[in-house]
Coordinates of C-alpha atoms and ligand atoms in Angstrom, one line a residue:
M776 CA 96.5 89.0 79.9
T777 CA 95.7 90.8 76.7
Y778 CA 96.9 93.9 75.0
K779 CA 93.4 95.3 75.5
D780 CA 93.8 94.8 79.3
L781 CA 97.0 96.7 79.2
A782 CA 95.5 99.6 77.2
E783 CA 92.6 99.7 79.8
I784 CA 94.8 99.7 82.9
K785 CA 96.9 102.5 81.4
E786 CA 93.7 104.6 81.0
I787 CA 92.6 103.8 84.6
A788 CA 96.0 104.8 85.9
K789 CA 95.8 108.1 84.1
I790 CA 92.5 108.8 85.9
M791 CA 93.3 107.4 89.4
V792 CA 97.0 108.4 89.9
K793 CA 97.7 112.0 90.7
E794 CA 99.8 114.0 88.2
E795 CA 103.0 114.1 90.3
R796 CA 103.0 110.3 90.6
Q797 CA 102.5 109.6 86.9
P798 CA 106.2 109.5 86.1
H799 CA 106.8 107.0 88.9
V800 CA 104.0 104.7 87.6
E801 CA 105.1 105.0 84.0
G802 CA 108.7 104.4 85.1
T803 CA 107.7 101.3 87.1
A804 CA 105.8 99.9 84.1
K805 CA 108.7 100.6 81.8
F806 CA 111.3 99.1 84.1
A807 CA 109.2 96.1 84.8
K808 CA 108.8 95.6 81.0
A809 CA 112.5 95.9 80.5
L810 CA 113.2 93.4 83.2
A811 CA 110.7 91.0 81.8
K812 CA 112.3 91.3 78.3
I813 CA 115.8 90.5 79.5
H814 CA 114.7 87.6 81.7
N815 CA 112.4 86.1 79.1
L816 CA 109.2 86.8 80.9
D817 CA 105.8 88.0 79.7
Q818 CA 106.3 91.8 79.0
T819 CA 102.6 92.5 79.0
I820 CA 102.1 91.1 82.5
A821 CA 105.0 93.0 83.8
E822 CA 103.9 96.3 82.3
F823 CA 100.3 95.7 83.4
M824 CA 101.5 95.2 87.0
G825 CA 103.5 98.4 86.8
Y826 CA 100.4 100.4 85.8
S827 CA 98.2 98.8 88.4
H828 CA 100.4 98.8 91.5
D829 CA 99.7 102.4 92.7
L830 CA 96.2 102.9 91.5
F831 CA 94.9 103.4 95.1
R832 CA 98.0 105.3 96.4
D833 CA 96.3 108.6 96.1
I834 CA 92.9 107.6 97.5
K835 CA 91.9 109.3 100.8
Y836 CA 92.3 107.0 103.9
D837 CA 88.6 106.8 104.8
K838 CA 87.8 105.7 101.2
L839 CA 90.6 103.2 101.3
F840 CA 89.2 101.7 104.5
K841 CA 85.7 101.6 103.0
I842 CA 86.9 99.9 99.8
S843 CA 88.9 97.4 101.9
Q844 CA 85.7 96.5 103.8
V845 CA 83.7 96.1 100.6
Y846 CA 86.5 93.9 99.2
S847 CA 86.6 91.9 102.5
I848 CA 90.3 92.7 102.9
E849 CA 91.6 92.0 106.4
I850 CA 92.7 95.2 108.0
T851 CA 95.7 94.6 110.3
L852 CA 96.9 96.7 113.2
H853 CA 99.6 98.1 110.9
D854 CA 97.0 99.0 108.3
K855 CA 95.0 100.9 111.0
T856 CA 98.0 103.0 112.1
N857 CA 99.3 103.4 108.6
P858 CA 96.4 103.2 106.2
I859 CA 98.4 103.8 103.1
L860 CA 99.7 100.2 103.5
L861 CA 96.3 99.1 102.2
H862 CA 96.9 100.5 98.7
G863 CA 98.6 97.4 97.3
K864 CA 96.1 94.9 98.7
V865 CA 93.2 97.0 97.4
A866 CA 94.8 97.3 93.9
A867 CA 95.3 93.6 93.8
E868 CA 91.6 92.9 94.6
F869 CA 90.6 95.6 92.1
V870 CA 92.4 94.0 89.2
K871 CA 91.2 90.5 90.2
R872 CA 87.6 91.6 90.0
R873 CA 87.8 94.0 87.0
F874 CA 90.1 91.9 84.8
K875 CA 89.3 88.4 86.2
I876 CA 93.0 87.8 87.0
Y877 CA 93.4 84.9 89.4
D878 CA 97.2 84.3 89.1
V879 CA 98.6 84.3 92.6
D880 CA 102.0 85.5 91.4
I881 CA 100.4 88.6 89.8
L882 CA 98.0 89.3 92.7
S883 CA 100.5 88.9 95.5
G884 CA 103.0 90.9 93.5
I885 CA 100.7 93.9 93.4
A886 CA 99.4 93.4 97.0
Y887 CA 102.9 93.3 98.6
H888 CA 104.8 95.6 96.2
T889 CA 105.9 97.9 99.1
S890 CA 107.0 95.3 101.7
G891 CA 108.1 92.3 99.7
Y892 CA 106.7 88.9 100.4
K893 CA 108.2 85.5 101.3
D894 CA 106.1 83.7 98.7
F895 CA 106.6 86.1 95.8
G896 CA 106.8 84.5 92.4
I897 CA 109.0 85.9 89.7
Y898 CA 106.5 88.6 88.6
G899 CA 106.2 89.7 92.2
K900 CA 109.9 90.2 92.4
V901 CA 109.9 92.0 89.1
L902 CA 107.3 94.5 90.3
F903 CA 109.0 95.0 93.7
L904 CA 112.3 95.7 91.9
A905 CA 110.7 98.0 89.3
D906 CA 108.9 100.0 92.0
S907 CA 112.2 100.6 93.8
L908 CA 114.6 101.0 90.9
E909 CA 112.6 102.8 88.1
E910 CA 114.2 105.8 86.5
T911 CA 112.9 108.6 88.8
R912 CA 114.3 106.9 91.9
T913 CA 117.4 108.5 93.3
Y914 CA 119.4 107.1 96.2
P915 CA 123.1 106.3 96.6
N916 CA 123.3 102.7 95.3
V917 CA 120.4 102.7 92.9
N918 CA 122.6 102.3 89.8
E919 CA 124.3 99.2 91.2
L920 CA 121.0 97.7 92.1
R921 CA 119.6 98.5 88.7
K922 CA 122.5 96.6 87.0
L923 CA 122.0 93.7 89.5
A924 CA 118.3 93.5 88.6
F925 CA 119.2 93.0 84.9
K926 CA 121.6 90.3 85.9
D927 CA 119.9 88.3 88.6
I928 CA 116.3 88.9 89.8
D929 CA 116.7 86.8 93.0
I930 CA 120.0 88.4 94.2
A931 CA 118.6 91.8 93.3
Y932 CA 115.4 91.1 95.3
F933 CA 117.5 90.2 98.3
E934 CA 119.7 93.3 98.0
V935 CA 116.7 95.7 97.5
L936 CA 114.9 94.2 100.4
R937 CA 118.1 94.6 102.5
N938 CA 118.3 98.2 101.4
K939 CA 114.7 98.9 102.4
I940 CA 115.1 97.4 105.8
I941 CA 118.4 99.4 106.4
Y942 CA 116.5 102.5 105.3
A943 CA 113.7 101.9 107.7
L944 CA 116.1 101.1 110.6
S945 CA 118.2 104.3 109.9
R946 CA 115.2 106.5 109.9
D947 CA 113.2 105.1 112.8
L948 CA 110.5 103.8 110.4
L949 CA 108.4 100.8 110.8
I950 CA 109.7 97.6 109.3
L951 CA 106.7 95.8 107.8
P952 CA 106.1 92.2 109.0
E953 CA 106.1 90.9 105.4
S954 CA 109.5 92.4 104.8
V955 CA 110.9 90.7 108.0
E956 CA 109.3 87.4 107.0
S957 CA 110.7 87.5 103.5
W958 CA 114.1 88.4 104.8
N959 CA 114.1 85.6 107.4
S960 CA 112.9 83.1 104.9
L961 CA 115.8 84.0 102.5
I962 CA 118.4 83.9 105.3
F963 CA 117.0 80.5 106.4
K964 CA 117.3 79.2 102.8
K965 CA 120.8 80.5 102.5
K966 CA 121.8 78.6 105.6
G967 CA 120.5 75.4 104.1
G968 CA 117.0 75.4 105.4
I969 CA 114.0 74.5 103.3
Ligands
LIG2424 FE1 103.0 101.7 96.2
LIG2425 FE1 105.0 102.6 93.5

């Protein structure tokens, strides 16, 4: 990951993300970078992931389906009923092809930034946290979760995932299978499983 890649993804985000979403994308990149700094990770990678995660968030559904087909992305039943779910997977495939990034941690992080993912690496968790905790997000316990993210990425990931699941439950929203899988895998580990 080079500084040139970062400059390029910033430009692409400016073009592809709609105006109202720009503060969220900038906020995510900024938060991811700050998390990377405090946890001694690569700040360029974290910032790059922030700028790339929602590139396809504002693309019309029929286009999203078409690009997914071109990219040979498997379209699940959930994606069919809720096409916006594809935006992460498409963004991951896009950066893979355009920037020749093959790092699984970076790619799965971008692909599953909404749901969480049981096999997330550290950068996946950083992006997931940044997406939920960046400065424009407002919900009751966001400040406590922000503090937690600067202290411990793994504990914060667990708590933000919990928060997302509770939110979905309380509003009759779909709980994504990847979220459930990630949650169960963490609970299993907590109870002494592998
Ligand atoms: Fe997103
Ligand atoms: Fe986002």
